Coordinates of C-alpha atoms in Angstrom, one line a residue:
X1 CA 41.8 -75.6 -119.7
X2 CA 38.0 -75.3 -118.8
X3 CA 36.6 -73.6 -115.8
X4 CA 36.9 -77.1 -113.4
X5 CA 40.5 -77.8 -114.5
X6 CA 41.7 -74.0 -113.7
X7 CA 39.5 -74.0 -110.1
X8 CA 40.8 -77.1 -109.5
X9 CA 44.4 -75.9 -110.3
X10 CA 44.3 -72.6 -108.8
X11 CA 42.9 -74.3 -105.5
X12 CA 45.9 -76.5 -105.3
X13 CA 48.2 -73.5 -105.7
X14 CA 46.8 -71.7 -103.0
X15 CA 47.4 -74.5 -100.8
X16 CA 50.7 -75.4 -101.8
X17 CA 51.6 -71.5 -101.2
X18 CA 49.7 -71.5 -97.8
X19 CA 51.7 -75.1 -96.7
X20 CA 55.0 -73.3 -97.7
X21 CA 54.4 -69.6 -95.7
X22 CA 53.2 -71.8 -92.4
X23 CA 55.9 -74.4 -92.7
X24 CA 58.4 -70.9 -92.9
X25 CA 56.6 -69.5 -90.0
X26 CA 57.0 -72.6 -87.6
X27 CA 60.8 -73.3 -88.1
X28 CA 63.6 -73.3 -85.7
X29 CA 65.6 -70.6 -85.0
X30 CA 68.4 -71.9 -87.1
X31 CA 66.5 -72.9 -89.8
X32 CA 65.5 -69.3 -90.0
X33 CA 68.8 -68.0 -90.3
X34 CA 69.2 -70.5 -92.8
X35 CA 65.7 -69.1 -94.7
X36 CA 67.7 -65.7 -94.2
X37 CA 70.9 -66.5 -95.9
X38 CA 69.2 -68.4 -99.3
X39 CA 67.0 -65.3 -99.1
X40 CA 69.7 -63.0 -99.7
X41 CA 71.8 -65.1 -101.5
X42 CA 68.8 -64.8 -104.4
X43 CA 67.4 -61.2 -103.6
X44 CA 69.6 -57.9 -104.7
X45 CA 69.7 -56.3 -101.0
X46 CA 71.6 -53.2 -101.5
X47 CA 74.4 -53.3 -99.1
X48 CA 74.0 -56.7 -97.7
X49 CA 77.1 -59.5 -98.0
X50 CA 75.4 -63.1 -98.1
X51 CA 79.0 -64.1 -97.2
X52 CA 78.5 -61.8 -93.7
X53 CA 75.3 -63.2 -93.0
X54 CA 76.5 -66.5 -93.2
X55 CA 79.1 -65.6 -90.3
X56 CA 76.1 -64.1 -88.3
X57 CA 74.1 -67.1 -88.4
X58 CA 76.9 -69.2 -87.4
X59 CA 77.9 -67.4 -84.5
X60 CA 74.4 -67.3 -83.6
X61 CA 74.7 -71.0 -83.2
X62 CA 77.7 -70.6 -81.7
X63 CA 76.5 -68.3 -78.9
X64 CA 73.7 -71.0 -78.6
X65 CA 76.1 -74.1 -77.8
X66 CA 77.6 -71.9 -75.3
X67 CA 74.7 -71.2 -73.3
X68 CA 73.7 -74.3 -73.0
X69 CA 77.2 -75.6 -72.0
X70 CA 76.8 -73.0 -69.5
X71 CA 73.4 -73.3 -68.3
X72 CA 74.2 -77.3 -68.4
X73 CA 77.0 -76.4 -65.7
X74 CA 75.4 -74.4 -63.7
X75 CA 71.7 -76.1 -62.9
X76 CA 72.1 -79.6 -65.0
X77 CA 69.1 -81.1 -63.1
X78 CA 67.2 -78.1 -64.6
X79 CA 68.8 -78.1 -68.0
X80 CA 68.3 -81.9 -68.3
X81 CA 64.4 -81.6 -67.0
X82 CA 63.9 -78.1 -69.7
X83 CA 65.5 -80.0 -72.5
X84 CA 63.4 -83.2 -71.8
X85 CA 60.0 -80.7 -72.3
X86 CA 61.4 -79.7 -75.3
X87 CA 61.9 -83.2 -77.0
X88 CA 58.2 -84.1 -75.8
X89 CA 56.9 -80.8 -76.8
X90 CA 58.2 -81.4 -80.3
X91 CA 56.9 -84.6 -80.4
X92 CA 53.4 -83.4 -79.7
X93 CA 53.9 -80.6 -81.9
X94 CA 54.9 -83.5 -84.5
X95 CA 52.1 -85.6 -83.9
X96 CA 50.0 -82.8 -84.9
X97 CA 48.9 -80.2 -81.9
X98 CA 49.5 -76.9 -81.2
X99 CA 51.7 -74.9 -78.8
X100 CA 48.0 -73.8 -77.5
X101 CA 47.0 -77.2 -77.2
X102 CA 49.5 -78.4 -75.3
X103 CA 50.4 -75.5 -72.3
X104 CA 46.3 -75.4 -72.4
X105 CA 46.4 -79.2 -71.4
X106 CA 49.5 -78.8 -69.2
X107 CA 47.4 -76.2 -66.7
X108 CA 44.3 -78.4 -66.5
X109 CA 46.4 -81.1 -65.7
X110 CA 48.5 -79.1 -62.9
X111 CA 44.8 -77.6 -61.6
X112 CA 43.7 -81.3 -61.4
X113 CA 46.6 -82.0 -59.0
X114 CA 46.3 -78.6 -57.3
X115 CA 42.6 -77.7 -57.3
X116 CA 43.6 -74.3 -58.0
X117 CA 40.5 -73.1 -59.5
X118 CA 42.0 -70.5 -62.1
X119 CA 44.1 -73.8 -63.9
X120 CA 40.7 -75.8 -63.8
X121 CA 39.2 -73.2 -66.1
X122 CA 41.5 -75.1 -68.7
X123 CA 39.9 -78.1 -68.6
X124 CA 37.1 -78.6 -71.0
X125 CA 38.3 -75.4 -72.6
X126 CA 37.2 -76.7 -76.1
X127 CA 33.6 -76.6 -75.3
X128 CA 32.6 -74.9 -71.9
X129 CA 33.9 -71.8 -70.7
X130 CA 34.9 -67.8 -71.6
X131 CA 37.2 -69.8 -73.9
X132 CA 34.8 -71.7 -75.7
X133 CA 34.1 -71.7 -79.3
X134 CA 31.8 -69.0 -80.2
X135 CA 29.4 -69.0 -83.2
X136 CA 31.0 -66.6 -85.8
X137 CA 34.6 -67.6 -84.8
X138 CA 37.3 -65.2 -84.2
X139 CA 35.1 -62.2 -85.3
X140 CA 32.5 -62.8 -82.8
X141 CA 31.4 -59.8 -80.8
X142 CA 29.0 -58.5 -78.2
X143 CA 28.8 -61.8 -76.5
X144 CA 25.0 -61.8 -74.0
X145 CA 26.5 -61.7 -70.5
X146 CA 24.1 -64.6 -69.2
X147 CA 25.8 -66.7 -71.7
X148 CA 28.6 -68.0 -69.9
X149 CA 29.4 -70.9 -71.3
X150 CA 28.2 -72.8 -68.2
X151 CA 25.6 -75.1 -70.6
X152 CA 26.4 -77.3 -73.1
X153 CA 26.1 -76.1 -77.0
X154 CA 26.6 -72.5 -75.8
X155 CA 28.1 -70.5 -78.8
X156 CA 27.5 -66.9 -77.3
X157 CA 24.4 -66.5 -79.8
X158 CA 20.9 -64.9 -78.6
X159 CA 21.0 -61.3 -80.8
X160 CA 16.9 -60.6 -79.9
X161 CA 17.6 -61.5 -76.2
X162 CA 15.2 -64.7 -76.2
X163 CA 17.1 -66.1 -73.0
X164 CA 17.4 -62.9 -71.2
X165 CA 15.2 -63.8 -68.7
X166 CA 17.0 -66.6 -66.9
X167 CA 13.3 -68.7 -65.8
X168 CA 12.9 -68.7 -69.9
X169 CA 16.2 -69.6 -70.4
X170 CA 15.7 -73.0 -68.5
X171 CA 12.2 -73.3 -70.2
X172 CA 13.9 -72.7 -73.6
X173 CA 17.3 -75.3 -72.9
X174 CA 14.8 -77.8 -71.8
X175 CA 12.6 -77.4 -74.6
X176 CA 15.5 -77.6 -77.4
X177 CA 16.9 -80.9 -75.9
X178 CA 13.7 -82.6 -75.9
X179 CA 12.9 -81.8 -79.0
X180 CA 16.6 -82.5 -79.8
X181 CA 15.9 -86.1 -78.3
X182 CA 12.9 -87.0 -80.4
X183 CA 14.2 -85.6 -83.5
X184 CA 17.3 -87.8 -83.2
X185 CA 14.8 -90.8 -82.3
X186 CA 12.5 -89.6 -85.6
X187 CA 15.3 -89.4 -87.9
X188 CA 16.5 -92.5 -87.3
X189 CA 12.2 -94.0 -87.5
X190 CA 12.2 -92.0 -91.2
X191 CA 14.9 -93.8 -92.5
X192 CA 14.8 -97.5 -91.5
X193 CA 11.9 -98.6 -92.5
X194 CA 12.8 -97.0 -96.5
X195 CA 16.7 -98.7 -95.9
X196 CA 15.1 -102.2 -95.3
X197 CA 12.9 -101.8 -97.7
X198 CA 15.3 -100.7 -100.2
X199 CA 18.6 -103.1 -99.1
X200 CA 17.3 -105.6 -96.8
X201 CA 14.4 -106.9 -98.5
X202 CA 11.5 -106.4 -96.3
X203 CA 8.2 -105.6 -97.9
X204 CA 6.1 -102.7 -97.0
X205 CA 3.2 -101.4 -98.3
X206 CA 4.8 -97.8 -97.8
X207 CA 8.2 -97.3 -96.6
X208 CA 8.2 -93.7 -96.8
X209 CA 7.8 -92.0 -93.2
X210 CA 4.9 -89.5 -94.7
X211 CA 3.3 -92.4 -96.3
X212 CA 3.6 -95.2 -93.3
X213 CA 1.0 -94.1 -91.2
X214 CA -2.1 -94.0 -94.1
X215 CA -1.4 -98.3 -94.2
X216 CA -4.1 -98.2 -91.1
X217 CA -6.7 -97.2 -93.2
X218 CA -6.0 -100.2 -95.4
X219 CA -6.8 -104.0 -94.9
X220 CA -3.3 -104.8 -93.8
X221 CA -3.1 -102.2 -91.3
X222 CA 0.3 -100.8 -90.6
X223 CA 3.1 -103.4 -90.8
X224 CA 5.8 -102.4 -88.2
X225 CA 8.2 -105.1 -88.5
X226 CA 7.1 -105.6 -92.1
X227 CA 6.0 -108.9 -93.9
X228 CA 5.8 -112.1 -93.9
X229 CA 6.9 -112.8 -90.8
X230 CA 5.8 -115.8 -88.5
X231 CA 4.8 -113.4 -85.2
X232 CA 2.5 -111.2 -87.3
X233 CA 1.2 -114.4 -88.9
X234 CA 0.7 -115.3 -85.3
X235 CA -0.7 -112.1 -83.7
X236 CA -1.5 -109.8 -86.8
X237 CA -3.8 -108.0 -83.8
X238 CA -1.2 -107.5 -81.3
X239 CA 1.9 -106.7 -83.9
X240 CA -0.3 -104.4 -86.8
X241 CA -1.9 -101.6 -86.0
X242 CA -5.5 -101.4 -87.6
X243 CA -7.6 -99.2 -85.0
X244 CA -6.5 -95.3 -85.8
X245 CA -8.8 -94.9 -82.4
X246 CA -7.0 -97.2 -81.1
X247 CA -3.6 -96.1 -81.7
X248 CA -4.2 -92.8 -80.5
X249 CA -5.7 -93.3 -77.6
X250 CA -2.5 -95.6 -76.7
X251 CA -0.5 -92.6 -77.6
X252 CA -1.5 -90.2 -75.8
X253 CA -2.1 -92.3 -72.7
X254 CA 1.7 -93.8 -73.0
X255 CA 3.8 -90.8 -74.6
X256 CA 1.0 -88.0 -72.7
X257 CA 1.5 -89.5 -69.6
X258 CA 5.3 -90.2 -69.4
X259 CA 5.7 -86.4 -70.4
X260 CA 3.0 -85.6 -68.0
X261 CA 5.4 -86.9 -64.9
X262 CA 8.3 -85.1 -66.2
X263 CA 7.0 -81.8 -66.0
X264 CA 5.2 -82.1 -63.0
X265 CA 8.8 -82.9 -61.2
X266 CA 9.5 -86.1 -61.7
X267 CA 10.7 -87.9 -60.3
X268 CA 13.4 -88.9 -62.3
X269 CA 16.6 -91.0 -61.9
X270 CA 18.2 -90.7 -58.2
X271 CA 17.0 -88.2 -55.5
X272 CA 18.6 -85.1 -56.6
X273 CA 19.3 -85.7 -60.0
X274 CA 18.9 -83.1 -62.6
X275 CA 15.7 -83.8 -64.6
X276 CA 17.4 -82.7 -68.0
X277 CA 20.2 -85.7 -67.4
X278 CA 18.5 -87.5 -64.8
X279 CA 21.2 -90.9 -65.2
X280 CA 20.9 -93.9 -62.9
X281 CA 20.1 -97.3 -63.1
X282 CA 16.9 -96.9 -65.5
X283 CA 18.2 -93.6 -68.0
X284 CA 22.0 -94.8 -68.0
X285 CA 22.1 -98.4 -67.1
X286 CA 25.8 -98.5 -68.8
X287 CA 27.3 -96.2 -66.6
X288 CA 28.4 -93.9 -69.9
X289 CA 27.8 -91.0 -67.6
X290 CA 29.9 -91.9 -64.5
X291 CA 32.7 -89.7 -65.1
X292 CA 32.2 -86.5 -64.8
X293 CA 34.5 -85.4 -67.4
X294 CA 32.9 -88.1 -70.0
X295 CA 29.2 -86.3 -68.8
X296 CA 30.5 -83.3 -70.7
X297 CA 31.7 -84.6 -73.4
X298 CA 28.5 -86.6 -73.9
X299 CA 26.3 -83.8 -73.0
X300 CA 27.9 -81.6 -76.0
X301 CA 27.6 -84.6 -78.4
X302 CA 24.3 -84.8 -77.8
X303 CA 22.8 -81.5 -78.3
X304 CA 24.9 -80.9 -81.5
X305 CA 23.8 -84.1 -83.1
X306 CA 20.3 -83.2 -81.9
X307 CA 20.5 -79.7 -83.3
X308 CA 21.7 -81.9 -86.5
X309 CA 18.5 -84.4 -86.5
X310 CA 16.1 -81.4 -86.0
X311 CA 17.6 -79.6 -89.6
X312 CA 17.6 -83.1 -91.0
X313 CA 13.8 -83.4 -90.1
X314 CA 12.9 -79.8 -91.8
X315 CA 14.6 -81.7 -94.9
X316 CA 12.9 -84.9 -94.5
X317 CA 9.6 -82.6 -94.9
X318 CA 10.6 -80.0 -97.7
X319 CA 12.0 -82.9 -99.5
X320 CA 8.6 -85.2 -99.2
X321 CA 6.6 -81.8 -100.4
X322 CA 9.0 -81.2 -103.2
X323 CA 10.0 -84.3 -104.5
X324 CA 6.6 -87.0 -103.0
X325 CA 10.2 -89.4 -102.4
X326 CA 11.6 -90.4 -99.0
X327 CA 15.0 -89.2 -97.8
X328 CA 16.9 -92.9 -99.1
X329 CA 14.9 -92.3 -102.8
X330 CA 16.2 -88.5 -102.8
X331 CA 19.6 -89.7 -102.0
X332 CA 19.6 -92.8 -104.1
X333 CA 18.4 -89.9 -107.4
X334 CA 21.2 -87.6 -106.3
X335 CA 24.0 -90.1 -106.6
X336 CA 22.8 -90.8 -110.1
X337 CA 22.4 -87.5 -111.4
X338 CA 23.9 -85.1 -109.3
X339 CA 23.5 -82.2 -111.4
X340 CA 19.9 -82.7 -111.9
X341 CA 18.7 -84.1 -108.9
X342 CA 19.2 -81.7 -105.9
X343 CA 17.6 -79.1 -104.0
X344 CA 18.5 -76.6 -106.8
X345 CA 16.9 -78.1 -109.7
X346 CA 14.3 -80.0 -108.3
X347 CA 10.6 -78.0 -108.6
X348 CA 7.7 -77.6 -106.7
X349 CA 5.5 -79.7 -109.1
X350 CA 5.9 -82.8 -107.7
X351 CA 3.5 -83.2 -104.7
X352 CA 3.5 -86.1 -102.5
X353 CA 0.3 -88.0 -102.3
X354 CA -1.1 -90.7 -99.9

């Protein structure tokens, strides 16, 4: 058996051996006594009857019946209600959540009907909150105080202090989501114009994003929607770019000037609104933020798939300075020789050139 085989095998093991201790934990009462009794039956206890302990555990179920009977007889409206929970708790618990899970979703639910503030600290538990995940887990310590959990994609990290100050802190959260916003928008610009090229079809001269924006120097110019195509045919002026002047200058009077009126206030979406999520008619047309609860969610989606783009960006540029190959070319090269093509094995010999 060669080193794969055995990892493989020993990996398997130790799930198998995990899946049996939890599914021992999480029995029923009488399926414990029942765990108890084949335990002794195949262990040498000293002084311990397997015959006794069956008696033990059957009286235990015994006493059980009774009190129900009892309880049943005394309050059945409350017996019937307790023992209705605990069919719909099991089959919640079947389906696949958690004791947690489910008193966690109970209180929000009975703070939603109440208002009582302590319960509403339940909802959006999983993201927002004391309770929120934190950033190391379980063995996460020494949590900043002015991280609260209040803002979305708070994990309780900031060891130097860099939010401290709360005025930087806004400068900072506003500064990661924009730059969270563009890098989603870039990584999406780096690779479509290589996946056409590649699986659609459409010619370019370059496809690669660190190679796209030399075509202005060249008689074609740069070919955004690619070529042939009858409205470049038609308007090769309007539709290619072949002024680098001229492109600038568009640039920074378009982008430098729409940024320009955010950070001078605005304003932005509905009187009031707050300039980070500003919604409305013109920045969520679709209503996706109407509900509140849906904001939240969104708002944590968003900043962790932003945090995502802005690591997939650093790649996009170590790989094109490695490798001289866009992200598709790397990808396509590690699915056909994963052991020689990845960020282990490939050198620094290979620079890109325009």
């Amino acid at each position: 058996m060669d080193f794969r085989k055995a990892f493989n095998f020993s990996a398997a093991l130790n799930v198998c051996l995990v899946g049996v201790f939890c599914l021992a934990c999480f029995r029923s009462g009488s399926q414990l006594g029942s765990g108890s009794i084949a335990r002794a039956s195949t262990s040498k206890v000293a002084g311990v009857n397997p015959g006794m302990m069956r008696q033990g555990a059957t009286g235990i179920k015994g006493m059980e019946k009774d009190m129900l009977r009892q309880a049943a007889v005394r309050a059945p409206r409350k017996t019937q209600a307790l023992m209705e929970v605990g069919r719909i708790t099991n089959a919640l618990m079947a389906s696949g959540e958690s004791i947690g899970q489910i008193a966690n979703e109970v209180m929000c639910a009975q703070g939603e009907k109440t208002g009582n503030p302590a319960l509403l600290e339940s909802c959006n538990v999983e993201w927002y909150g004391p309770n929120r995940p934190k950033w190391l887990g379980p063995f996460t310590s020494n949590i900043p105080t002015y991280l609260t959990g209040e803002f979305p994609g708070d994990y309780g990290w900031d060891h130097i202090g860099l939010s401290a100050d709360p005025n930087t802190f806004a400068r900072y959260r506003e500064t990661e989501l924009i730059h969270a916003r563009w890098a989603m928008a870039g990584a999406l610009g780096c690779l479509t114009p290589e996946l056409l090229s590649k699986f659609a079809g459409v010619s370019y001269q370059n496809p690669e994003w660190f190679k796209a924006g030399s075509d202005i120097f060249t008689a074609k110019g740069v070919q955004y929607f690619g070529s042939p195509l009858v409205l470049e045919s038609q308007f090769p002026s309007v539709v290619n770019a072949h002024n680098a002047i001229t492109l600038v200058l568009t640039q920074v009077i378009l982008m430098g000037g729409a940024e320009a009126y955010r950070v001078n206030g605005g304003p932005l979406g509905p009187k009031g609104a707050d300039p980070l999520y500003p919604g409305g008619e013109f920045f969520d047309p679709l209503g996706f933020a109407d509900d509140p609860d849906k904001a939240a969610e969104l708002k944590i989606k968003e900043i962790k798939n932003g945090r995502l783009a802005m690591v997939s960006m650093l790649g996009y540029y170590v790989q094109a300075i490695v490798t001289g190959k866009g992200p598709v070319q790397n990808w396509l090269d590690h699915l056909a020789d994963p052991s020689g093509a990845n960020g282990l094995t490939a050198g620094l010999a290979d620079k890109f050139s325009l």
